[in-house]
PDB file of C-alpha atoms and ligand atoms in Angstrom:
ATOM      1  CA  MET A   1      56.145 156.778  93.700  1.00 36.00           C
ATOM      2  CA  GLN A   2      58.599 156.290  90.873  1.00 40.00           C
ATOM      3  CA  PRO A   3      61.043 153.379  91.025  1.00 39.00           C
ATOM      4  CA  ARG A   4      64.565 154.377  91.894  1.00 42.00           C
ATOM      5  CA  THR A   5      67.056 154.189  89.115  1.00 43.00           C
ATOM      6  CA  PRO A   6      69.678 151.643  90.101  1.00 45.00           C
ATOM      7  CA  PRO A   7      73.331 152.224  89.348  1.00 45.00           C
ATOM      8  CA  CYS A   8      74.380 151.040  85.928  1.00 44.00           C
ATOM      9  CA  THR A   9      77.459 149.086  85.091  1.00 48.00           C
ATOM     10  CA  ALA A  10      79.366 150.554  82.181  1.00 43.00           C
ATOM     11  CA  PRO A  11      79.077 148.566  78.973  1.00 47.00           C
ATOM     12  CA  ALA A  12      82.074 146.357  78.478  1.00 47.00           C
ATOM     13  CA  GLU A  13      82.943 143.830  75.828  1.00 56.00           C
ATOM     14  CA  SER A  14      83.492 141.045  78.312  1.00 61.00           C
ATOM     15  CA  GLN A  15      81.843 141.035  81.707  1.00 76.00           C
ATOM     16  CA  THR A  16      82.739 138.683  84.518  1.00 89.00           C
ATOM     17  CA  PRO A  17      80.253 135.761  84.299  1.00 95.00           C
ATOM     18  CA  THR A  18      77.649 135.642  87.022  1.00 97.00           C
ATOM     19  CA  ASP A  19      75.904 132.628  88.503  1.00 98.00           C
ATOM     20  CA  VAL A  20      72.515 133.953  87.359  1.00 98.00           C
ATOM     21  CA  LEU A  21      71.534 136.347  84.586  1.00 98.00           C
ATOM     22  CA  VAL A  22      67.937 137.569  84.623  1.00 98.00           C
ATOM     23  CA  VAL A  23      66.518 139.023  81.409  1.00 97.00           C
ATOM     24  CA  GLY A  24      63.769 141.448  82.396  1.00 97.00           C
ATOM     25  CA  GLY A  25      63.528 143.544  85.550  1.00 98.00           C
ATOM     26  CA  GLY A  26      59.770 143.548  86.156  1.00 97.00           C
ATOM     27  CA  ILE A  27      58.351 142.137  89.386  1.00 97.00           C
ATOM     28  CA  ILE A  28      59.146 138.542  88.452  1.00 97.00           C
ATOM     29  CA  GLY A  29      62.704 139.276  87.328  1.00 98.00           C
ATOM     30  CA  LEU A  30      63.488 141.448  90.344  1.00 98.00           C
ATOM     31  CA  VAL A  31      62.114 138.926  92.845  1.00 98.00           C
ATOM     32  CA  THR A  32      64.107 136.166  91.136  1.00 98.00           C
ATOM     33  CA  ALA A  33      67.254 138.292  91.259  1.00 98.00           C
ATOM     34  CA  TRP A  34      66.772 139.271  94.890  1.00 98.00           C
ATOM     35  CA  ARG A  35      66.042 135.730  96.064  1.00 98.00           C
ATOM     36  CA  SER A  36      69.012 134.344  94.096  1.00 98.00           C
ATOM     37  CA  ALA A  37      71.350 136.958  95.589  1.00 98.00           C
ATOM     38  CA  GLN A  38      70.023 136.177  99.084  1.00 97.00           C
ATOM     39  CA  ARG A  39      71.170 132.604  98.532  1.00 97.00           C
ATOM     40  CA  GLY A  40      74.722 133.722  97.885  1.00 98.00           C
ATOM     41  CA  LEU A  41      74.659 133.637  94.080  1.00 98.00           C
ATOM     42  CA  SER A  42      76.164 136.398  91.968  1.00 98.00           C
ATOM     43  CA  VAL A  43      73.342 137.939  89.925  1.00 98.00           C
ATOM     44  CA  ALA A  44      72.907 140.359  87.042  1.00 98.00           C
ATOM     45  CA  VAL A  45      69.697 141.816  85.589  1.00 98.00           C
ATOM     46  CA  VAL A  46      69.377 143.072  82.004  1.00 97.00           C
ATOM     47  CA  ASP A  47      66.637 145.619  81.364  1.00 97.00           C
ATOM     48  CA  PRO A  48      66.735 149.136  79.884  1.00 96.00           C
ATOM     49  CA  GLU A  49      64.260 150.223  82.550  1.00 96.00           C
ATOM     50  CA  PRO A  50      64.281 147.885  85.554  1.00 97.00           C
ATOM     51  CA  GLY A  51      61.274 148.412  87.762  1.00 96.00           C
ATOM     52  CA  GLY A  52      59.172 149.495  84.780  1.00 94.00           C
ATOM     53  CA  GLY A  53      56.980 146.989  82.983  1.00 93.00           C
ATOM     54  CA  ALA A  54      53.416 146.018  83.834  1.00 96.00           C
ATOM     55  CA  ALA A  55      53.809 146.990  87.493  1.00 96.00           C
ATOM     56  CA  GLN A  56      53.565 150.630  86.448  1.00 96.00           C
ATOM     57  CA  VAL A  57      49.941 150.151  85.383  1.00 96.00           C
ATOM     58  CA  ALA A  58      48.769 147.103  87.359  1.00 96.00           C
ATOM     59  CA  ALA A  59      46.081 147.326  90.017  1.00 95.00           C
ATOM     60  CA  GLY A  60      47.891 145.150  92.538  1.00 96.00           C
ATOM     61  CA  MET A  61      44.942 142.908  93.413  1.00 96.00           C
ATOM     62  CA  LEU A  62      46.083 139.743  95.215  1.00 96.00           C
ATOM     63  CA  ALA A  63      42.778 138.144  94.370  1.00 96.00           C
ATOM     64  CA  ALA A  64      43.098 134.370  94.209  1.00 97.00           C
ATOM     65  CA  VAL A  65      39.435 133.895  95.090  1.00 97.00           C
ATOM     66  CA  THR A  66      37.824 136.843  93.268  1.00 97.00           C
ATOM     67  CA  GLU A  67      39.712 136.007  90.064  1.00 95.00           C
ATOM     68  CA  LEU A  68      38.941 132.283  90.138  1.00 96.00           C
ATOM     69  CA  HIS A  69      38.169 130.758  86.722  1.00 94.00           C
ATOM     70  CA  HIS A  70      36.746 127.408  85.666  1.00 93.00           C
ATOM     71  CA  GLY A  71      39.410 124.771  85.060  1.00 92.00           C
ATOM     72  CA  GLU A  72      42.116 126.533  87.063  1.00 90.00           C
ATOM     73  CA  GLN A  73      42.142 124.415  90.216  1.00 83.00           C
ATOM     74  CA  THR A  74      45.883 123.788  90.044  1.00 87.00           C
ATOM     75  CA  LEU A  75      46.573 127.487  89.643  1.00 94.00           C
ATOM     76  CA  LEU A  76      44.148 128.222  92.491  1.00 96.00           C
ATOM     77  CA  ALA A  77      46.189 126.101  94.902  1.00 94.00           C
ATOM     78  CA  LEU A  78      49.349 127.980  93.897  1.00 95.00           C
ATOM     79  CA  ASN A  79      47.620 131.364  94.172  1.00 96.00           C
ATOM     80  CA  LEU A  80      46.218 130.578  97.624  1.00 96.00           C
ATOM     81  CA  GLU A  81      49.602 129.432  98.865  1.00 96.00           C
ATOM     82  CA  SER A  82      51.197 132.602  97.441  1.00 96.00           C
ATOM     83  CA  ALA A  83      48.564 134.738  99.167  1.00 95.00           C
ATOM     84  CA  ARG A  84      49.211 132.922 102.443  1.00 95.00           C
ATOM     85  CA  ARG A  85      52.899 133.764 102.194  1.00 96.00           C
ATOM     86  CA  TYR A  86      52.397 137.384 101.107  1.00 96.00           C
ATOM     87  CA  PRO A  87      52.439 139.056 104.568  1.00 96.00           C
ATOM     88  CA  ASP A  88      55.812 137.448 105.405  1.00 97.00           C
ATOM     89  CA  PHE A  89      57.155 138.289 101.947  1.00 97.00           C
ATOM     90  CA  ALA A  90      56.076 141.931 102.314  1.00 97.00           C
ATOM     91  CA  ALA A  91      57.602 142.184 105.797  1.00 97.00           C
ATOM     92  CA  GLU A  92      60.888 140.666 104.641  1.00 98.00           C
ATOM     93  CA  LEU A  93      61.077 142.923 101.588  1.00 98.00           C
ATOM     94  CA  ALA A  94      60.256 146.000 103.672  1.00 98.00           C
ATOM     95  CA  ALA A  95      63.098 145.179 106.064  1.00 98.00           C
ATOM     96  CA  ALA A  96      65.519 144.463 103.226  1.00 98.00           C
ATOM     97  CA  SER A  97      64.748 147.799 101.559  1.00 98.00           C
ATOM     98  CA  GLY A  98      64.700 149.912 104.728  1.00 97.00           C
ATOM     99  CA  ARG A  99      60.949 150.556 104.683  1.00 96.00           C
ATOM    100  CA  GLU A 100      57.931 149.987 106.877  1.00 95.00           C
ATOM    101  CA  VAL A 101      55.658 147.246 105.580  1.00 92.00           C
ATOM    102  CA  GLY A 102      52.905 149.874 105.137  1.00 92.00           C
ATOM    103  CA  ASP A 103      55.172 151.698 102.673  1.00 95.00           C
ATOM    104  CA  LEU A 104      54.637 148.847 100.188  1.00 97.00           C
ATOM    105  CA  GLY A 105      50.926 149.568 100.074  1.00 96.00           C
ATOM    106  CA  TYR A 106      50.099 146.061 101.304  1.00 95.00           C
ATOM    107  CA  ARG A 107      46.512 146.099 102.563  1.00 94.00           C
ATOM    108  CA  ALA A 108      44.630 143.117 103.983  1.00 92.00           C
ATOM    109  CA  CYS A 109      41.304 144.913 103.585  1.00 90.00           C
ATOM    110  CA  GLY A 110      39.399 142.357 101.496  1.00 95.00           C
ATOM    111  CA  THR A 111      37.927 142.733  98.023  1.00 96.00           C
ATOM    112  CA  LEU A 112      34.473 143.750  96.857  1.00 97.00           C
ATOM    113  CA  ALA A 113      33.455 142.896  93.277  1.00 97.00           C
ATOM    114  CA  VAL A 114      30.221 144.643  92.296  1.00 98.00           C
ATOM    115  CA  ALA A 115      27.610 144.084  89.591  1.00 98.00           C
ATOM    116  CA  LEU A 116      26.604 147.158  87.599  1.00 96.00           C
ATOM    117  CA  ASP A 117      23.906 145.416  85.553  1.00 96.00           C
ATOM    118  CA  SER A 118      22.057 142.102  85.292  1.00 96.00           C
ATOM    119  CA  ASP A 119      24.812 140.492  83.160  1.00 97.00           C
ATOM    120  CA  ASP A 120      27.397 141.366  85.818  1.00 97.00           C
ATOM    121  CA  ARG A 121      25.079 140.005  88.457  1.00 97.00           C
ATOM    122  CA  ALA A 122      24.638 136.686  86.663  1.00 97.00           C
ATOM    123  CA  HIS A 123      28.405 136.427  86.189  1.00 97.00           C
ATOM    124  CA  LEU A 124      29.150 137.125  89.849  1.00 98.00           C
ATOM    125  CA  ARG A 125      26.432 134.705  90.963  1.00 97.00           C
ATOM    126  CA  GLU A 126      28.088 131.993  88.862  1.00 97.00           C
ATOM    127  CA  LEU A 127      31.489 132.891  90.289  1.00 97.00           C
ATOM    128  CA  HIS A 128      30.052 132.721  93.803  1.00 98.00           C
ATOM    129  CA  ALA A 129      28.721 129.207  93.136  1.00 97.00           C
ATOM    130  CA  LEU A 130      32.117 128.116  91.784  1.00 96.00           C
ATOM    131  CA  GLN A 131      33.855 129.562  94.845  1.00 96.00           C
ATOM    132  CA  ARG A 132      31.526 127.649  97.155  1.00 96.00           C
ATOM    133  CA  ARG A 133      32.017 124.405  95.238  1.00 94.00           C
ATOM    134  CA  SER A 134      35.760 124.975  95.583  1.00 94.00           C
ATOM    135  CA  GLY A 135      35.460 125.381  99.347  1.00 95.00           C
ATOM    136  CA  LEU A 136      36.399 129.078  99.253  1.00 96.00           C
ATOM    137  CA  GLU A 137      35.084 131.800 101.515  1.00 96.00           C
ATOM    138  CA  SER A 138      33.055 134.552  99.887  1.00 97.00           C
ATOM    139  CA  GLU A 139      29.807 136.312 100.688  1.00 98.00           C
ATOM    140  CA  TRP A 140      27.007 137.513  98.391  1.00 98.00           C
ATOM    141  CA  LEU A 141      25.814 141.047  99.252  1.00 98.00           C
ATOM    142  CA  SER A 142      22.791 142.993  98.065  1.00 97.00           C
ATOM    143  CA  GLY A 143      23.334 146.359  96.364  1.00 97.00           C
ATOM    144  CA  ARG A 144      22.417 148.116  99.583  1.00 96.00           C
ATOM    145  CA  GLU A 145      24.913 146.057 101.586  1.00 97.00           C
ATOM    146  CA  CYS A 146      27.627 146.880  99.020  1.00 98.00           C
ATOM    147  CA  ARG A 147      26.909 150.602  99.314  1.00 97.00           C
ATOM    148  CA  ARG A 148      26.994 150.376 103.089  1.00 96.00           C
ATOM    149  CA  LEU A 149      30.540 149.020 102.812  1.00 95.00           C
ATOM    150  CA  GLU A 150      31.537 151.501 100.089  1.00 95.00           C
ATOM    151  CA  PRO A 151      29.358 154.638 100.077  1.00 96.00           C
ATOM    152  CA  MET A 152      30.972 155.950  96.869  1.00 96.00           C
ATOM    153  CA  LEU A 153      29.355 153.168  94.805  1.00 97.00           C
ATOM    154  CA  ALA A 154      26.696 154.124  92.257  1.00 95.00           C
ATOM    155  CA  PRO A 155      23.090 153.785  93.473  1.00 94.00           C
ATOM    156  CA  GLY A 156      22.338 151.286  90.693  1.00 94.00           C
ATOM    157  CA  VAL A 157      24.809 148.614  91.857  1.00 97.00           C
ATOM    158  CA  ARG A 158      22.890 145.328  91.730  1.00 95.00           C
ATOM    159  CA  GLY A 159      24.850 143.309  94.274  1.00 97.00           C
ATOM    160  CA  GLY A 160      28.352 142.061  94.809  1.00 97.00           C
ATOM    161  CA  LEU A 161      30.795 139.527  96.158  1.00 98.00           C
ATOM    162  CA  ARG A 162      32.807 140.198  99.272  1.00 98.00           C
ATOM    163  CA  VAL A 163      36.029 138.217  99.725  1.00 98.00           C
ATOM    164  CA  ASP A 164      37.829 139.100 102.928  1.00 96.00           C
ATOM    165  CA  GLY A 165      40.830 136.890 102.105  1.00 95.00           C
ATOM    166  CA  ASP A 166      41.796 138.752  98.904  1.00 97.00           C
ATOM    167  CA  HIS A 167      44.268 141.549  99.565  1.00 96.00           C
ATOM    168  CA  GLN A 168      46.219 144.167  97.621  1.00 96.00           C
ATOM    169  CA  ILE A 169      49.694 145.616  97.112  1.00 97.00           C
ATOM    170  CA  ASP A 170      50.864 148.813  95.405  1.00 97.00           C
ATOM    171  CA  PRO A 171      52.899 147.446  92.455  1.00 98.00           C
ATOM    172  CA  ARG A 172      54.815 150.745  91.997  1.00 98.00           C
ATOM    173  CA  ARG A 173      55.970 150.739  95.619  1.00 98.00           C
ATOM    174  CA  LEU A 174      56.672 147.013  95.422  1.00 98.00           C
ATOM    175  CA  THR A 175      59.061 147.378  92.477  1.00 98.00           C
ATOM    176  CA  ALA A 176      60.720 150.420  94.059  1.00 98.00           C
ATOM    177  CA  ALA A 177      61.423 148.317  97.173  1.00 98.00           C
ATOM    178  CA  LEU A 178      62.625 145.374  95.083  1.00 98.00           C
ATOM    179  CA  LEU A 179      65.113 147.623  93.264  1.00 98.00           C
ATOM    180  CA  VAL A 180      66.592 148.765  96.585  1.00 98.00           C
ATOM    181  CA  ALA A 181      66.659 145.209  97.975  1.00 98.00           C
ATOM    182  CA  CYS A 182      68.456 144.006  94.836  1.00 98.00           C
ATOM    183  CA  GLU A 183      70.909 146.884  95.007  1.00 98.00           C
ATOM    184  CA  ARG A 184      71.672 146.124  98.656  1.00 98.00           C
ATOM    185  CA  ALA A 185      72.176 142.458  97.774  1.00 98.00           C
ATOM    186  CA  ASP A 186      74.779 143.475  95.147  1.00 98.00           C
ATOM    187  CA  VAL A 187      72.724 142.603  92.099  1.00 98.00           C
ATOM    188  CA  ILE A 188      74.331 144.143  88.998  1.00 98.00           C
ATOM    189  CA  PHE A 189      72.061 146.068  86.598  1.00 98.00           C
ATOM    190  CA  HIS A 190      72.743 146.325  82.871  1.00 97.00           C
ATOM    191  CA  ARG A 191      70.433 149.023  81.515  1.00 97.00           C
ATOM    192  CA  ALA A 192      70.115 147.666  77.989  1.00 96.00           C
ATOM    193  CA  TRP A 193      68.040 145.352  75.816  1.00 96.00           C
ATOM    194  CA  ALA A 194      69.116 141.754  75.507  1.00 96.00           C
ATOM    195  CA  GLU A 195      69.200 141.431  71.739  1.00 95.00           C
ATOM    196  CA  ARG A 196      69.731 137.695  71.599  1.00 93.00           C
ATOM    197  CA  LEU A 197      70.523 134.640  73.627  1.00 94.00           C
ATOM    198  CA  SER A 198      73.896 132.948  73.467  1.00 94.00           C
ATOM    199  CA  VAL A 199      73.236 129.239  73.140  1.00 93.00           C
ATOM    200  CA  VAL A 200      76.018 126.710  73.456  1.00 92.00           C
ATOM    201  CA  ARG A 201      75.210 123.038  72.943  1.00 92.00           C
ATOM    202  CA  ASP A 202      71.481 123.634  73.381  1.00 92.00           C
ATOM    203  CA  ARG A 203      71.991 125.552  76.612  1.00 93.00           C
ATOM    204  CA  ALA A 204      71.447 129.260  77.178  1.00 94.00           C
ATOM    205  CA  ARG A 205      74.774 130.644  78.368  1.00 95.00           C
ATOM    206  CA  GLY A 206      74.072 134.356  78.335  1.00 96.00           C
ATOM    207  CA  VAL A 207      72.859 137.209  76.172  1.00 96.00           C
ATOM    208  CA  VAL A 208      74.258 139.694  73.685  1.00 96.00           C
ATOM    209  CA  LEU A 209      73.384 143.356  74.213  1.00 95.00           C
ATOM    210  CA  GLY A 210      72.752 145.893  71.482  1.00 90.00           C
ATOM    211  CA  ASP A 211      76.323 147.240  71.618  1.00 92.00           C
ATOM    212  CA  GLY A 212      77.739 143.745  71.183  1.00 93.00           C
ATOM    213  CA  THR A 213      78.595 143.224  74.837  1.00 94.00           C
ATOM    214  CA  GLU A 214      78.267 139.568  75.791  1.00 95.00           C
ATOM    215  CA  LEU A 215      77.070 138.608  79.238  1.00 97.00           C
ATOM    216  CA  HIS A 216      77.610 135.064  80.427  1.00 96.00           C
ATOM    217  CA  ALA A 217      76.067 133.171  83.309  1.00 97.00           C
ATOM    218  CA  GLY A 218      75.657 129.721  84.761  1.00 97.00           C
ATOM    219  CA  GLN A 219      71.866 130.070  84.584  1.00 97.00           C
ATOM    220  CA  VAL A 220      69.856 132.392  82.348  1.00 97.00           C
ATOM    221  CA  VAL A 221      66.358 133.298  83.513  1.00 97.00           C
ATOM    222  CA  LEU A 222      63.962 134.722  80.915  1.00 96.00           C
ATOM    223  CA  ALA A 223      61.579 137.070  82.743  1.00 97.00           C
ATOM    224  CA  ALA A 224      60.813 139.407  79.856  1.00 95.00           C
ATOM    225  CA  ALA A 225      57.075 138.686  80.065  1.00 88.00           C
ATOM    226  CA  ALA A 226      54.621 139.916  77.447  1.00 73.00           C
ATOM    227  CA  SER A 227      57.173 142.003  75.578  1.00 64.00           C
ATOM    228  CA  ALA A 228      59.289 138.877  75.088  1.00 63.00           C
ATOM    229  CA  GLY A 229      57.257 138.202  71.977  1.00 56.00           C
ATOM    230  CA  ALA A 230      57.699 141.656  70.473  1.00 52.00           C
ATOM    231  CA  SER A 231      60.350 142.723  67.969  1.00 42.00           C
ATOM    232  CA  ARG A 232      63.686 143.708  69.506  1.00 48.00           C
ATOM    233  CA  ALA A 233      62.487 143.010  73.036  1.00 42.00           C
ATOM    234  CA  SER A 234      62.555 139.306  72.253  1.00 53.00           C
ATOM    235  CA  PRO A 235      65.939 137.734  72.880  1.00 59.00           C
ATOM    236  CA  ARG A 236      66.338 135.468  69.885  1.00 60.00           C
ATOM    237  CA  PRO A 237      68.513 132.394  70.200  1.00 58.00           C
ATOM    238  CA  SER A 238      71.752 132.536  68.318  1.00 54.00           C
ATOM    239  CA  CYS A 239      73.673 129.338  67.783  1.00 41.00           C
ATOM    240  CA  ARG A 240      76.956 130.945  67.037  1.00 43.00           C
ATOM    241  CA  PRO A 241      79.681 129.786  69.412  1.00 41.00           C
ATOM    242  CA  SER A 242      79.906 131.926  72.502  1.00 41.00           C
ATOM    243  CA  GLY A 243      83.208 133.216  73.844  1.00 40.00           C
ATOM    244  CA  ARG A 244      82.940 131.266  77.047  1.00 38.00           C
TER     245      ARG A 244
HETATM  246  C1  FAD B 301      46.497 146.945  83.365  1.00 75.34           C
HETATM  247  C2  FAD B 301      47.035 145.791  84.171  1.00 75.34           C
HETATM  248  C3  FAD B 301      46.474 145.513  85.418  1.00 75.34           C
HETATM  249  C4  FAD B 301      46.944 144.422  86.158  1.00 75.34           C
HETATM  250  N1  FAD B 301      46.388 144.174  87.390  1.00 75.34           N
HETATM  251  C5  FAD B 301      46.864 143.137  88.119  1.00 75.34           C
HETATM  252  C6  FAD B 301      46.329 142.875  89.412  1.00 75.34           C
HETATM  253  O1  FAD B 301      45.417 143.572  89.895  1.00 75.34           O
HETATM  254  N2  FAD B 301      46.835 141.838  90.117  1.00 75.34           N
HETATM  255  C7  FAD B 301      47.850 141.039  89.611  1.00 75.34           C
HETATM  256  O2  FAD B 301      48.283 140.112  90.300  1.00 75.34           O
HETATM  257  N3  FAD B 301      48.373 141.272  88.400  1.00 75.34           N
HETATM  258  C8  FAD B 301      47.904 142.294  87.660  1.00 75.34           C
HETATM  259  N4  FAD B 301      48.427 142.537  86.425  1.00 75.34           N
HETATM  260  C9  FAD B 301      49.453 141.619  85.936  1.00 75.34           C
HETATM  261  C10 FAD B 301      50.813 141.928  86.562  1.00 75.34           C
HETATM  262  O3  FAD B 301      51.065 143.322  86.582  1.00 75.34           O
HETATM  263  C11 FAD B 301      51.884 141.222  85.741  1.00 75.34           C
HETATM  264  O4  FAD B 301      51.586 139.841  85.687  1.00 75.34           O
HETATM  265  C12 FAD B 301      53.284 141.375  86.323  1.00 75.34           C
HETATM  266  O5  FAD B 301      53.590 142.725  86.640  1.00 75.34           O
HETATM  267  C13 FAD B 301      54.254 140.829  85.293  1.00 75.34           C
HETATM  268  O6  FAD B 301      55.566 140.974  85.786  1.00 75.34           O
HETATM  269  P1  FAD B 301      56.756 140.461  84.936  1.00 75.34           P
HETATM  270  O7  FAD B 301      58.001 140.760  85.681  1.00 75.34           O
HETATM  271  O8  FAD B 301      56.504 139.044  84.531  1.00 75.34           O
HETATM  272  O9  FAD B 301      56.685 141.280  83.551  1.00 75.34           O
HETATM  273  P2  FAD B 301      56.826 142.836  83.196  1.00 75.34           P
HETATM  274  O10 FAD B 301      56.360 143.718  84.289  1.00 75.34           O
HETATM  275  O11 FAD B 301      56.202 142.990  81.859  1.00 75.34           O
HETATM  276  O12 FAD B 301      58.390 143.047  83.066  1.00 75.34           O
HETATM  277  C14 FAD B 301      59.116 142.544  81.986  1.00 75.34           C
HETATM  278  C15 FAD B 301      60.381 143.365  81.893  1.00 75.34           C
HETATM  279  O13 FAD B 301      61.207 142.769  80.895  1.00 75.34           O
HETATM  280  C16 FAD B 301      61.867 143.789  80.189  1.00 75.34           C
HETATM  281  N5  FAD B 301      62.266 143.228  78.910  1.00 75.34           N
HETATM  282  C17 FAD B 301      61.479 142.731  77.922  1.00 75.34           C
HETATM  283  N6  FAD B 301      62.222 142.280  76.909  1.00 75.34           N
HETATM  284  C18 FAD B 301      63.522 142.489  77.266  1.00 75.34           C
HETATM  285  C19 FAD B 301      64.780 142.240  76.615  1.00 75.34           C
HETATM  286  N7  FAD B 301      64.854 141.669  75.415  1.00 75.34           N
HETATM  287  N8  FAD B 301      65.910 142.617  77.239  1.00 75.34           N
HETATM  288  C20 FAD B 301      65.849 143.189  78.474  1.00 75.34           C
HETATM  289  N9  FAD B 301      64.696 143.438  79.131  1.00 75.34           N
HETATM  290  C21 FAD B 301      63.554 143.088  78.525  1.00 75.34           C
HETATM  291  C22 FAD B 301      60.857 144.922  80.104  1.00 75.34           C
HETATM  292  O14 FAD B 301      61.540 146.172  79.940  1.00 75.34           O
HETATM  293  C23 FAD B 301      60.153 144.831  81.461  1.00 75.34           C
HETATM  294  O15 FAD B 301      60.729 145.687  82.431  1.00 75.34           O
HETATM  295  C24 FAD B 301      47.988 143.614  85.665  1.00 75.34           C
HETATM  296  C25 FAD B 301      48.571 143.911  84.430  1.00 75.34           C
HETATM  297  C26 FAD B 301      48.108 144.981  83.687  1.00 75.34           C
HETATM  298  C27 FAD B 301      48.753 145.287  82.362  1.00 75.34           C
END
């Protein structure tokens, strides 16, 4: 499912300032915009293609336990709490975007990570031990047990880890729903690149678009993700006085 294209505000030299200006309309930017608008704030999002970004290629694993890494205990606590809240979040977003929760592709079906060779097996065994030390629930399965769960697996699978608590979402459907929820909450979309930040007395006050339009806001949220470091997609600070 392709994300819906939200209505675009016409470029203007001076836009009415909003309470919040979000740079980047990927999952993080759209959720931030939607939640801010729900709290009664006026919100604008700047992105040439809101709803695009990494969500268009991501797998949508909500895998706090399967993707555990050494030294990430603090992150683990955050990930587990996020996973615990996900069903309510999905239900609320579905309602706000006029969908059924199943339309978001949210599935609480568990995760199976399989080992294709002995290196994979050793890695998953180590992960299993770390999960147990961390008090997490996961189960080691033989290759045969894995294939019983998923008959399409290759005959040579050497074993695997089953984590019932790790779920999944369809990131394309998620962003499509977020776009509608934002639209319904009166979030304004500027379909353009933010070329640079407007900084006044060490505080981000807005951004300047490619056509020179200046957008001002009480709070500027940078949610441009990985592309924030790349060429024109990186809003560079500019210390020239802003018009506000
Ligand atoms: C192949 C792949 C698989 C993944 N699988 C998983 C998974 O299974 N589970 C999981 O949890 N995560 C997964 N992820 C990670 C997850 O998709 C990302 O962490 C998440 O989508 C990032 O969202 P975001 O909003 O931070 O950034 P993005 O989706 O990158 O969005 C950033 C947005 O900012 C915009 N932007 C950038 N610069 C500017 C600018 N100057 N002006 C205006 N707009 C700008 C871009 O156009 C883009 O729309 C995967 C990622 C990839 C690439």
